Tab-separated table of C-alpha atoms in Angstrom:
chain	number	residue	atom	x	y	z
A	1	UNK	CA	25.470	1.409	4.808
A	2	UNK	CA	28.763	3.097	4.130
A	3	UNK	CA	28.448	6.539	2.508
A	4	UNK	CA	31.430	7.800	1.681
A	5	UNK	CA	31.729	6.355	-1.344
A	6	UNK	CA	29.842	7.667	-4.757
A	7	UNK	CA	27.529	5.303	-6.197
A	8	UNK	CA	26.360	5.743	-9.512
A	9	UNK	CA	23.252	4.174	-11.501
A	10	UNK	CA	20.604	4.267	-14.175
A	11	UNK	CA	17.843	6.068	-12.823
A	12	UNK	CA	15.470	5.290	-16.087
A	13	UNK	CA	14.769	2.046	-17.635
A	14	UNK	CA	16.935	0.795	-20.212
A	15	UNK	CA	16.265	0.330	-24.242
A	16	UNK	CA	14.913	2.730	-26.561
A	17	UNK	CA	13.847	5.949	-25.279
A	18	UNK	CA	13.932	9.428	-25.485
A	19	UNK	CA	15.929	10.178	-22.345
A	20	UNK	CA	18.824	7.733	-20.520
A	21	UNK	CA	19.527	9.728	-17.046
A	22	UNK	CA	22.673	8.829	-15.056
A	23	UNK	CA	22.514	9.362	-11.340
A	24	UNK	CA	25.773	10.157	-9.088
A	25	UNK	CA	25.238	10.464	-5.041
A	26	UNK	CA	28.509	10.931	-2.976
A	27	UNK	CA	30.876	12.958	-2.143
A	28	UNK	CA	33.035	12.019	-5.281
A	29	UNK	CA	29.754	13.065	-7.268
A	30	UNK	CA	30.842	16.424	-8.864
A	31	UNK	CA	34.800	15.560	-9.396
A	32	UNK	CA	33.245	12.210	-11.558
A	33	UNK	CA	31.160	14.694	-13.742
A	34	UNK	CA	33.593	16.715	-14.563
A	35	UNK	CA	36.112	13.682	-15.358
A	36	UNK	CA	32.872	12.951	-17.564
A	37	UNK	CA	31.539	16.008	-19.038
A	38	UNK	CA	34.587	18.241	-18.861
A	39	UNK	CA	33.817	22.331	-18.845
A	40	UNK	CA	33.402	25.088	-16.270
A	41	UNK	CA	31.549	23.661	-13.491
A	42	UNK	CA	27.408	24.284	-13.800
A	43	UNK	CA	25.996	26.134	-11.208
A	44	UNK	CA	23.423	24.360	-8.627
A	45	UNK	CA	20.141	23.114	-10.598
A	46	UNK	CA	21.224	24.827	-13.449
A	47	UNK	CA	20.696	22.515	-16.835
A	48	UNK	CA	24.085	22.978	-18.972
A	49	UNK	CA	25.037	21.192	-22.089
A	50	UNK	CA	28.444	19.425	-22.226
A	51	UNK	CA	29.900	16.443	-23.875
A	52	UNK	CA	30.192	13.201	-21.856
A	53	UNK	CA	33.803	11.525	-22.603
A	54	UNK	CA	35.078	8.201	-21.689
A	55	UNK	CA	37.476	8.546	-19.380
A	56	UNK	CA	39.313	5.410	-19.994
A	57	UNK	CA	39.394	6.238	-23.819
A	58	UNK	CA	38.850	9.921	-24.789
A	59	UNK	CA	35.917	8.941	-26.934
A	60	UNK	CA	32.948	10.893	-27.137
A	61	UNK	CA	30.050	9.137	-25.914
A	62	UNK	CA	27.631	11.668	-26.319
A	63	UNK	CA	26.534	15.073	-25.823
A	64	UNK	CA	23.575	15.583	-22.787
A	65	UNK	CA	22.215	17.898	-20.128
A	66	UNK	CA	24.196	17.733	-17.040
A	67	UNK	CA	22.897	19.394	-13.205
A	68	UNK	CA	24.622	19.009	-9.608
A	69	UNK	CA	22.663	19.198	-6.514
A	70	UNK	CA	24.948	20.266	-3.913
A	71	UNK	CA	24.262	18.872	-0.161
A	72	UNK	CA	22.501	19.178	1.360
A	73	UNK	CA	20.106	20.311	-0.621
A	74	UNK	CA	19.497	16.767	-2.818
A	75	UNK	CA	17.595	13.762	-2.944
A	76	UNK	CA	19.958	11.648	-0.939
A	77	UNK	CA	20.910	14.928	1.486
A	78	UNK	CA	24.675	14.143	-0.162
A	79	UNK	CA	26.549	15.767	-3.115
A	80	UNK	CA	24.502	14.627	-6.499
A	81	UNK	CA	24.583	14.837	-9.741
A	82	UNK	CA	22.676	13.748	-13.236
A	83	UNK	CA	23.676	13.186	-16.658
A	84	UNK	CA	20.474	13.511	-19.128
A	85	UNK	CA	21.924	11.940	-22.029
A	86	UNK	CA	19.702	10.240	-25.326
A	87	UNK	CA	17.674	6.869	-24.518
A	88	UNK	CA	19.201	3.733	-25.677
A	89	UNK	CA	20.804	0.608	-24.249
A	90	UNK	CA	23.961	0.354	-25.179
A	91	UNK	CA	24.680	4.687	-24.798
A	92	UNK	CA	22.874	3.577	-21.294
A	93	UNK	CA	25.358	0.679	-20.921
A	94	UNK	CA	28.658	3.044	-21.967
A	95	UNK	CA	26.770	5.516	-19.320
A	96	UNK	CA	27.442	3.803	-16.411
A	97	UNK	CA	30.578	1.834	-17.204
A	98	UNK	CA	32.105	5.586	-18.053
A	99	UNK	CA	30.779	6.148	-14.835
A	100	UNK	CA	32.452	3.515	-12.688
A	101	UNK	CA	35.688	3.636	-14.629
A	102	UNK	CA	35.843	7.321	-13.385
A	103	UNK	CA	35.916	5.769	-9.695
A	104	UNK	CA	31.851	5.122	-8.488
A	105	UNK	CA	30.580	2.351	-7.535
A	106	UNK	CA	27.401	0.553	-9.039
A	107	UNK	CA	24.691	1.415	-6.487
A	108	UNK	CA	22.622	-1.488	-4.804
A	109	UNK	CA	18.265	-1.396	-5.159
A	110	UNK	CA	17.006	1.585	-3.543
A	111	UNK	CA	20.689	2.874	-2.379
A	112	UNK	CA	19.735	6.347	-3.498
A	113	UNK	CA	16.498	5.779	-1.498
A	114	UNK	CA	18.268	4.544	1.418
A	115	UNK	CA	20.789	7.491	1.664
A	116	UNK	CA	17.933	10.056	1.620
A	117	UNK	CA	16.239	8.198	5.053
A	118	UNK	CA	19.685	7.902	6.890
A	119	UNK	CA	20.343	11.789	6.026
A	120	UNK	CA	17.461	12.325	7.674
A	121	UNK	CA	15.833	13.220	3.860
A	122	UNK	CA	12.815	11.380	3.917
A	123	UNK	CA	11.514	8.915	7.600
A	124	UNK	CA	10.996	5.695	6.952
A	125	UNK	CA	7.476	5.703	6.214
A	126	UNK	CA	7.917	8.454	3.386
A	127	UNK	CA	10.613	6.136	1.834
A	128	UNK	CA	8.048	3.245	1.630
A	129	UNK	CA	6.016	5.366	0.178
A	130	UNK	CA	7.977	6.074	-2.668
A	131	UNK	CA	8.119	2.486	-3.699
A	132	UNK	CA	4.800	2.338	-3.584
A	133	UNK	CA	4.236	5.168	-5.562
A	134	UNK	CA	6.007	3.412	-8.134
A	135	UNK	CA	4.847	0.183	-7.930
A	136	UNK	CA	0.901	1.155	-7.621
A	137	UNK	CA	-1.537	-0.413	-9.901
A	138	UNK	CA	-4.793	1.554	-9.401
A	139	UNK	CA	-5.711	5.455	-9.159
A	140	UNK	CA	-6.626	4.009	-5.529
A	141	UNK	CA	-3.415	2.724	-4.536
A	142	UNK	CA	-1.905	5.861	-6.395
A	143	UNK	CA	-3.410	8.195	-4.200
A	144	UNK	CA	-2.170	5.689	-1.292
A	145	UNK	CA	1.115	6.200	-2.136
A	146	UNK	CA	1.103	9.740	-2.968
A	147	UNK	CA	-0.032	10.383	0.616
A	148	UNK	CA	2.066	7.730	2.401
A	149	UNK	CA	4.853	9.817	0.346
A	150	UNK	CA	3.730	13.340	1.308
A	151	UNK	CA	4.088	12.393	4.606
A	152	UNK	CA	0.397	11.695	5.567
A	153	UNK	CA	0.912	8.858	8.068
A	154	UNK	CA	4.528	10.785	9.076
A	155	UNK	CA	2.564	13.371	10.668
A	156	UNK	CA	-0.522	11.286	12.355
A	157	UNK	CA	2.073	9.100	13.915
A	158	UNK	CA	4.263	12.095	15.456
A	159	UNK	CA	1.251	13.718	16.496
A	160	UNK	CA	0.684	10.566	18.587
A	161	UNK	CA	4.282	9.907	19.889
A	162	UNK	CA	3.947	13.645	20.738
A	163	UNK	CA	1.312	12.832	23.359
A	164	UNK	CA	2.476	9.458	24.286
A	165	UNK	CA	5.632	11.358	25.082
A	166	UNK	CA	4.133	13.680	27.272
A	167	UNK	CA	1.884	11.674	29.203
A	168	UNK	CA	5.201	9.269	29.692
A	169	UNK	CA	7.503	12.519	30.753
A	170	UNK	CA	4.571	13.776	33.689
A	171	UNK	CA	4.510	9.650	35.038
A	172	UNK	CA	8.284	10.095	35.025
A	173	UNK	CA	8.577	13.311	37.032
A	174	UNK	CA	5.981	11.907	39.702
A	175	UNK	CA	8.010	8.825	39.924
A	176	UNK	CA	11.575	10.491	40.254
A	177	UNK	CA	10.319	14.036	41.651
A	178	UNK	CA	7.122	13.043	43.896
A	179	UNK	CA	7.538	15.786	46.129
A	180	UNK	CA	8.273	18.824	43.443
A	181	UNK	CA	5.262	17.100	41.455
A	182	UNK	CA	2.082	16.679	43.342
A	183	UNK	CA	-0.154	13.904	43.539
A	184	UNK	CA	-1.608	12.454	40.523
A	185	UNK	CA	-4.592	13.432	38.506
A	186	UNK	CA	-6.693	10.201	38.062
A	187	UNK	CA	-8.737	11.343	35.726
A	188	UNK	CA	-6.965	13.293	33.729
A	189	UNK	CA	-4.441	10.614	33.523
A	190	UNK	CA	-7.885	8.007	32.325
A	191	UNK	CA	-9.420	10.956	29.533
A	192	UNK	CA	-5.586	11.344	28.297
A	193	UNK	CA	-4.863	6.900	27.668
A	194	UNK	CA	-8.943	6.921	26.826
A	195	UNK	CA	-8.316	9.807	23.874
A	196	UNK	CA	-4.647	8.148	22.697
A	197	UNK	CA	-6.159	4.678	22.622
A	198	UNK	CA	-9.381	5.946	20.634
A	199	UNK	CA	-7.447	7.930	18.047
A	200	UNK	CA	-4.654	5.045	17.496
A	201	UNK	CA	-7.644	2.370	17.419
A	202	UNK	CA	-8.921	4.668	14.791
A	203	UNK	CA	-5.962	4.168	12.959
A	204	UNK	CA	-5.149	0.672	13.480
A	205	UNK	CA	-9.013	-0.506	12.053
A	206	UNK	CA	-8.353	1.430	8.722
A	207	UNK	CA	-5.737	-0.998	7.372
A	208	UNK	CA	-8.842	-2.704	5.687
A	209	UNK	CA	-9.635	0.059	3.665
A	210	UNK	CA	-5.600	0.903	3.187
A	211	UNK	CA	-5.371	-2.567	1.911
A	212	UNK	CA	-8.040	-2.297	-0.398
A	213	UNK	CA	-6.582	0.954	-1.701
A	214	UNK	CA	-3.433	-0.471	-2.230
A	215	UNK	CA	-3.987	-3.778	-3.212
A	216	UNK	CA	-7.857	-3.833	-4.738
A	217	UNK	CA	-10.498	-5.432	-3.266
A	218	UNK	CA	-12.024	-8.551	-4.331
A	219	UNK	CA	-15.094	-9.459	-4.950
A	220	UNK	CA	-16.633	-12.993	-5.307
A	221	UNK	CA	-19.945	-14.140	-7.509
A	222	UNK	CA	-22.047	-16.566	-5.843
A	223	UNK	CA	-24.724	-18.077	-6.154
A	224	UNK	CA	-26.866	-21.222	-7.090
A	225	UNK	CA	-26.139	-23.018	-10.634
A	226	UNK	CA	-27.213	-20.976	-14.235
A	227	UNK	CA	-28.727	-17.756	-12.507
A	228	UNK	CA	-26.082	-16.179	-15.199
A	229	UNK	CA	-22.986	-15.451	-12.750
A	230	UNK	CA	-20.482	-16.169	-15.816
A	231	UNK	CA	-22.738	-13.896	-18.045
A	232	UNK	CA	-22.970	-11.014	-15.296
A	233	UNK	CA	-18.868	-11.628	-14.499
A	234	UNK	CA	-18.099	-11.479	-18.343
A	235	UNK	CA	-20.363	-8.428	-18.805
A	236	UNK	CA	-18.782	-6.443	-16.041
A	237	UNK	CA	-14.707	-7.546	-16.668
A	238	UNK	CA	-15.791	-6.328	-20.374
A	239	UNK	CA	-14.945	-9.490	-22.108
A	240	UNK	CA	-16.074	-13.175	-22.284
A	241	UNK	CA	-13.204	-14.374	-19.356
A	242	UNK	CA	-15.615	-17.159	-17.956
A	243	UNK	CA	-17.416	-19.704	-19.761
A	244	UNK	CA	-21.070	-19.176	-20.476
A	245	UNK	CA	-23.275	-22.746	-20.996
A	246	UNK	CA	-26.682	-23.557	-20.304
A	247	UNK	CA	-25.621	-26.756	-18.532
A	248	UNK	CA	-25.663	-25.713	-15.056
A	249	UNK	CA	-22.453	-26.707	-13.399
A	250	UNK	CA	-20.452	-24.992	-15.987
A	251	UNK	CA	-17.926	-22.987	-13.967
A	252	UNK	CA	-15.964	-25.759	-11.570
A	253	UNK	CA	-12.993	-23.476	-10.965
A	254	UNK	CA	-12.865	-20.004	-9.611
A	255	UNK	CA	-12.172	-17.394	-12.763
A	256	UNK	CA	-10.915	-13.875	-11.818
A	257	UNK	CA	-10.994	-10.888	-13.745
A	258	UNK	CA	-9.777	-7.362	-13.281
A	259	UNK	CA	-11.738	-3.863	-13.719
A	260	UNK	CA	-11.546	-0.806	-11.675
A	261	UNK	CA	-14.085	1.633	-9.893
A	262	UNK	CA	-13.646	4.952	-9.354
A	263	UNK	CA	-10.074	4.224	-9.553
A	264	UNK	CA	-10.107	1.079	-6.813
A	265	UNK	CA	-8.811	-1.773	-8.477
A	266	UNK	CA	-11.187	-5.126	-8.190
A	267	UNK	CA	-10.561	-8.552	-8.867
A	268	UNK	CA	-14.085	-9.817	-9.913
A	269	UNK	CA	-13.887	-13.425	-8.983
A	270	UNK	CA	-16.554	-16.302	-10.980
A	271	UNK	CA	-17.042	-19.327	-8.614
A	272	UNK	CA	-18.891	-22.406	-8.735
A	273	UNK	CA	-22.747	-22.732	-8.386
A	274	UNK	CA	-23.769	-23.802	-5.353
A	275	UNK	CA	-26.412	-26.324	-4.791
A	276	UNK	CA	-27.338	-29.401	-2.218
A	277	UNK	CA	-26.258	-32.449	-4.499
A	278	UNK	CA	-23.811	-31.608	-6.993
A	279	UNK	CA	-21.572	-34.132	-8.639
A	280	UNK	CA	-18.187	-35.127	-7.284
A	281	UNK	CA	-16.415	-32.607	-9.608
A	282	UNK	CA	-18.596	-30.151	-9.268
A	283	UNK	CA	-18.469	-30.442	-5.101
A	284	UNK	CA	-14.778	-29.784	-5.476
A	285	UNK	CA	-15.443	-26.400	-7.050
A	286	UNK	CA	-18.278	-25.539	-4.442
A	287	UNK	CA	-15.842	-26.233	-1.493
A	288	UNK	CA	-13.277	-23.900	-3.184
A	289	UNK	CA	-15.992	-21.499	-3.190
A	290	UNK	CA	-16.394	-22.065	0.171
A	291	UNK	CA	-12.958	-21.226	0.804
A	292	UNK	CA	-12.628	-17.782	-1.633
A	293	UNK	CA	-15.242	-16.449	0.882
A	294	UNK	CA	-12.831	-15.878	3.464
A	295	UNK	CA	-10.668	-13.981	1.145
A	296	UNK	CA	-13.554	-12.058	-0.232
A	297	UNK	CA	-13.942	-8.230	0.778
A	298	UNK	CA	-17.727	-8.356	-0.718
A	299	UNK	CA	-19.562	-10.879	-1.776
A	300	UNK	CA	-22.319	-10.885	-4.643
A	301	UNK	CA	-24.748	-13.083	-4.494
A	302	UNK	CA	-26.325	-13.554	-7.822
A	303	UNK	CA	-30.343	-14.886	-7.304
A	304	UNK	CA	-32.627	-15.558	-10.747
A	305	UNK	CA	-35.330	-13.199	-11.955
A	306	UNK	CA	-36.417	-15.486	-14.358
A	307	UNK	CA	-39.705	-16.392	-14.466
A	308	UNK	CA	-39.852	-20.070	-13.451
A	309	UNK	CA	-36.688	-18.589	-11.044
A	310	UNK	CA	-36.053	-21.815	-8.412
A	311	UNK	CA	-35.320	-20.650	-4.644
A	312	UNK	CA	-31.733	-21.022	-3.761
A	313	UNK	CA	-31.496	-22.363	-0.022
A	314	UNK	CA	-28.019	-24.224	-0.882
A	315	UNK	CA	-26.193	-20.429	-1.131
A	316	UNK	CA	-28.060	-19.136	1.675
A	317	UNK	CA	-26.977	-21.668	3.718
A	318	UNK	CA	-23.113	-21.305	2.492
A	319	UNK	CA	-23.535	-17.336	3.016
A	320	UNK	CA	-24.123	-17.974	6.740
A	321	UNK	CA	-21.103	-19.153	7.418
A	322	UNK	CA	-19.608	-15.756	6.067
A	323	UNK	CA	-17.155	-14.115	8.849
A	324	UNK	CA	-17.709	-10.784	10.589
A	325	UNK	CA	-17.652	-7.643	9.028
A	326	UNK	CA	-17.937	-9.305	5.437
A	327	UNK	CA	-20.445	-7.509	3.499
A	328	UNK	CA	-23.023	-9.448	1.024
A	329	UNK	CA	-24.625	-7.607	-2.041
A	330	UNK	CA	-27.867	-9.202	-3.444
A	331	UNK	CA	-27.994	-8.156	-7.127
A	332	UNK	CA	-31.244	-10.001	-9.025
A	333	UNK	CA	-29.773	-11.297	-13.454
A	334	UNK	CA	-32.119	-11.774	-15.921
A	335	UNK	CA	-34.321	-8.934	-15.804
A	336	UNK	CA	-35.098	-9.404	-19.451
A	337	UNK	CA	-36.776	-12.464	-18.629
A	338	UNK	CA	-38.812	-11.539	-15.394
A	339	UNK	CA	-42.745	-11.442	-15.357
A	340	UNK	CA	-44.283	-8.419	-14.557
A	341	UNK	CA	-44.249	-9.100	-10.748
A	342	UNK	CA	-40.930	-9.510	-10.110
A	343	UNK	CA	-38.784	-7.314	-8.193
A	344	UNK	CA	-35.473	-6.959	-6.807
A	345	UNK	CA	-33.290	-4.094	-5.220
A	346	UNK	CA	-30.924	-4.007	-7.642
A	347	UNK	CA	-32.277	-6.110	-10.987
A	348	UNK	CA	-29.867	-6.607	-13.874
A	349	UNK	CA	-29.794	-8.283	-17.274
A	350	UNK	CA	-26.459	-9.366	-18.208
A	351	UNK	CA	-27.299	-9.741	-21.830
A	352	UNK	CA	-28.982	-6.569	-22.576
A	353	UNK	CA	-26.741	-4.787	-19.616
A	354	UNK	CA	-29.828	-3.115	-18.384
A	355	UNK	CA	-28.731	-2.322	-14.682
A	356	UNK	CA	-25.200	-2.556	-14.926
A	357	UNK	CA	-24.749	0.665	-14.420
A	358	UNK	CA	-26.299	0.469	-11.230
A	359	UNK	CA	-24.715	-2.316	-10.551
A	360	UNK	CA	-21.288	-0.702	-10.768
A	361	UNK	CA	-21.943	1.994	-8.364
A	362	UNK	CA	-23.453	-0.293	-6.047
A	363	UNK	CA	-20.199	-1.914	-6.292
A	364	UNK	CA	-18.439	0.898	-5.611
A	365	UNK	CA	-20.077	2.325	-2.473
A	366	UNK	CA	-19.985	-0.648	-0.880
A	367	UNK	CA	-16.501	-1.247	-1.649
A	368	UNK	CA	-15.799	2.834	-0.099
A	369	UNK	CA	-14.770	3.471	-4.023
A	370	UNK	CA	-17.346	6.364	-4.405
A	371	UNK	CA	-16.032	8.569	-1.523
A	372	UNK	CA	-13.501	9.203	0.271
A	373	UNK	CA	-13.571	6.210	3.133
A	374	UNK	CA	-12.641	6.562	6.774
A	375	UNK	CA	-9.896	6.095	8.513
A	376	UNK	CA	-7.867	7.558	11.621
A	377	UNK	CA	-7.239	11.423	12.070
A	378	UNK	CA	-8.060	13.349	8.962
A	379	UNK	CA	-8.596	10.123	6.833
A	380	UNK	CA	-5.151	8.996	7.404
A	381	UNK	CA	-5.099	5.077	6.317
A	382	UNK	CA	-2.651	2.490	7.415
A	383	UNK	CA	-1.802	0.380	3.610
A	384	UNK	CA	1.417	-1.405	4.863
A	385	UNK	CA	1.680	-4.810	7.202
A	386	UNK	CA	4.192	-3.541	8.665
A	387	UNK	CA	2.669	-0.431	10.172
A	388	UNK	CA	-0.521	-2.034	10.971
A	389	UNK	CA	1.611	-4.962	13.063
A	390	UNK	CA	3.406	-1.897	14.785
A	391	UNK	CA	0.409	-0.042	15.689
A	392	UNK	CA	-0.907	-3.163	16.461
A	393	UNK	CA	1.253	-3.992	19.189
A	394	UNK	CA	1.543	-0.246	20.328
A	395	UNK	CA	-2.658	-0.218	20.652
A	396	UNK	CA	-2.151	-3.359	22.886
A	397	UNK	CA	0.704	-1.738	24.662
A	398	UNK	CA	-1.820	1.318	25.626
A	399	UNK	CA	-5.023	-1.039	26.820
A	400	UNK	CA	-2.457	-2.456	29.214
A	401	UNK	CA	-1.848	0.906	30.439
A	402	UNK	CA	-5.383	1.564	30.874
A	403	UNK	CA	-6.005	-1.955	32.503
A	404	UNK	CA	-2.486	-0.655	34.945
A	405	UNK	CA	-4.509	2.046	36.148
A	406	UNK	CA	-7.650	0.724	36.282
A	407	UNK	CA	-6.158	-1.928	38.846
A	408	UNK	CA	-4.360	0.869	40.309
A	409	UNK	CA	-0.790	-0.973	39.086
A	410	UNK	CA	2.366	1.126	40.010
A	411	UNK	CA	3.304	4.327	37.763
A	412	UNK	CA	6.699	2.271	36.963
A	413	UNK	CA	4.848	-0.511	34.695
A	414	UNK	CA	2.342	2.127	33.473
A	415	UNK	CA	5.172	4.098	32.072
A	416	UNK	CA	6.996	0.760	30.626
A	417	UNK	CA	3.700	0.339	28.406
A	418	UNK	CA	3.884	3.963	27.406
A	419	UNK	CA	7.233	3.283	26.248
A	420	UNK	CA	6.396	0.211	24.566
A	421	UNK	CA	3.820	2.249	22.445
A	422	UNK	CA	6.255	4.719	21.588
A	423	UNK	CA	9.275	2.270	20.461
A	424	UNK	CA	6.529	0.785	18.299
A	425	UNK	CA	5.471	4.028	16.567
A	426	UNK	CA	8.730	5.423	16.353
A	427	UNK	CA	9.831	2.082	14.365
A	428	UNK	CA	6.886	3.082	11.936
A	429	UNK	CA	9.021	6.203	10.749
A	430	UNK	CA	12.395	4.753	11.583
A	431	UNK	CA	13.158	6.936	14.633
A	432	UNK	CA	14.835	4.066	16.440
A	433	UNK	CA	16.978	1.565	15.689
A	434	UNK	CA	15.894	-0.803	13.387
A	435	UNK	CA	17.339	-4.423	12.068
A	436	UNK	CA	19.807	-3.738	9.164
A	437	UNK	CA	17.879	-7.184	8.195
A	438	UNK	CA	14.665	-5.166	8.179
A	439	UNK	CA	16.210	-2.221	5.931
A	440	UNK	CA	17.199	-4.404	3.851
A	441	UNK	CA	14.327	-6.176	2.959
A	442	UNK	CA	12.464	-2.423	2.924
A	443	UNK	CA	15.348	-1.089	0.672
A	444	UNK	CA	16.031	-3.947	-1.441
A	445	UNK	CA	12.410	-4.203	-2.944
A	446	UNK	CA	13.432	-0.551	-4.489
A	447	UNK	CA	14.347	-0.406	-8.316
A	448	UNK	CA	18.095	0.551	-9.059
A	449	UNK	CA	18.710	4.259	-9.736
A	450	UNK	CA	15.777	5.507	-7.038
């Protein structure tokens, strides 16, 4: 991306408002604000108020708060500079036309963004981050982003490519240098791969929990026909979403809802009942129960304290076929209507919400909602595909290494893995380079103005 040029944009949304702020990046930056918003020239970070003219008329477009940010000590690492003017879309519009007329150009989606990574502002991780941060939806994936930002993952990944680099420059001295290096430690070399794999496995796992943090988790009601799973789902989304019937068989489609806990956003998901001879219809819905499973990240299976309760050997059944690592919560509806000898780990009544409560921090802690989770080195979570693909393929690239020397392979293709590991990191912070196609995409999914 060429960066000589100044590129100028709106760097708030546009329509009423109290503030409209007009961004300038480039090295044209300061001799377009004072063409703009003519007066002695502010010093650095220092808030002044001037008028903002149109150059291509004289007018007066309006008076605002201007600052410059010399380089390299900006956003973008380049010359900037803002103009805070009053909120409104068509003083927004005359803005950045006034702008442009004084000789930017508009910037492209996440330009400004893009600058700061290839000044060396932000790596590429951090930049990601900063979409993210904008685009989160939950506390949960707000405290992602905050962290991918502040350079979280930035640091757990250079800490690694700082070893890997290492252990790759002693294999390369006792290939090249034999004689000034000695013979090789075997078993340092095995503790050193054993330790790197470990702490990168560590790393790659958690992109289950990142995910969850950044996208919400979802969790899917089963269970067999009228054991209340639309009265529990509509109790616990807050609102009647699902359709509550005494005809069992009511629910046919899969209903979702949204709620959060402990700031982890859930979709609450109301399937089908499931039972061993339902109608045509009503076996449509229970296979696309069936297939929600799969997407599920907890299931709860909702079983009948009612007193004439019937067993339910049609969702047992279906919950065997759940895969690995899928978690099932068994939460007992109607308490209000259970005899005395009923019991149940964790009984609710969706109509008088006795044991909702309960129910919400069960929820939670199985979810990883009500602490802090796990994840690599110091709680460090993977939350993008793209890093967990890369680390991915690095954590491959360093069980070959340990399979090279377990064989005894040469030092030459032990050292290729090594590199192969480190290519793949470094492409996680954009320390090599990387497909413009690939910036693109990254960049382009940026608003304008950041």
């Amino acid at each position: 991306m060429d960066g000589r040029d100044t590129i100028a944009a709106l760097a708030t949304a546009t329509g009423p408002g109290a503030v409209t702020i007009l961004r300038l990046s480039g090295p044209g930056a300061f001799s377009i604000l004072a063409r703009l918003c003519p007066g002695p020239s502010p010093a650095p970070r220092e808030l002044v108020l001037r008028p903002v003219i149109d150059p291509a008329t004289g007018e007066l477009i309006d008076r605002a708060l201007v600052v410059r940010f010399p380089a390299p000590a900006s956003f973008t690492g380049e010359d900037v500079a803002e103009i805070q003017a009053h909120g409104g879309a068509l003083l927004a519009d005359a803005l950045l036309s006034a702008a442009l007329a004084a000789g930017a150009r508009a910037a492209r989606p996440g330009e400004f963004s893009r600058r700061a990574f290839e000044g060396g502002r932000l790596d590429l991780a951090q930049a990601e981050g900063l979409a993210e941060l904008i685009s989160a939806g939950s506390e949960a994936g707000l405290r992602a982003a905050r962290a991918l930002f502040g350079g979280e993952l930035s640091r757990e990944v250079g800490a690694l490519l700082e070893r890997l680099e290492g252990l790759q420059a002693r294999l390369e001295a006792l290939i090249d240098f034999p004689e000034q290096s000695g013979a090789l430690d075997e078993e340092a070399l095995a503790r050193d791969l054993a330790a790197l794999r470990a702490r990168l496995g560590a790393l790659h796992r958690s992109h289950a929990e990142g995910r969850r943090r950044r996208e919400g988790a979802r969790v899917l009601l089963v269970g067999a026909p009228n054991v209340g799973k639309s009265s529990l789902f509509n109790a616990l989304v807050g609102h009647a979403r699902a359709i509550v019937h005494a005809e069992p068989g009511t629910t046919r489609d899969a209903v979702e809802g949204r709620l959060e806990l402990h700031g982890l956003g859930v979709t609450l998901v109301d399937s089908a009942g499931v039972r061993e001879a339902p109608g045509e219809v009503e076996a449509e819905g229970v296979e696309r129960t069936r297939r929600a499973l799969e997407a599920a990240d907890l299931i709860l299976w909702v079983q009948d304290l009612g007193e004439e309760a019937p067993a339910d050997p049609a969702t047992a059944q279906l919950l065997g076929q759940v895969g690995e690592g899928q978690r099932i919560l068994p939460v007992g509806n109607k308490r209000d209507r259970a005899g005395e000898g009923a019991s149940h780990p964790l009984p609710v009544s969706a109509l008088t919400g006795e044991g909702l409560g309960a129910l919400r921090e069960a929820l939670a802690g199985a979810l990883g909602a009500a602490g802090e989770g796990s994840g690599g080195e110091a709680g460090v979570v993977l939350t993008l595909a793209r890093h967990e693909a890369a680390a991915g393929i690095a954590l491959e690239a360093l069980e070959q290494a340990e399979a090279l020397r377990a064989a005894g392979g040469g030092l030459d293709a032990l050292s290729e893995e090594l590199g192969e590991a480190r290519r793949q990191l470094a492409g996680i912070l954009g320390r090599i380079a990387l497909p413009e196609a690939l910036l693109d995409r990254i960049f382009g999914d940026f608003c304008l103005g950041k």
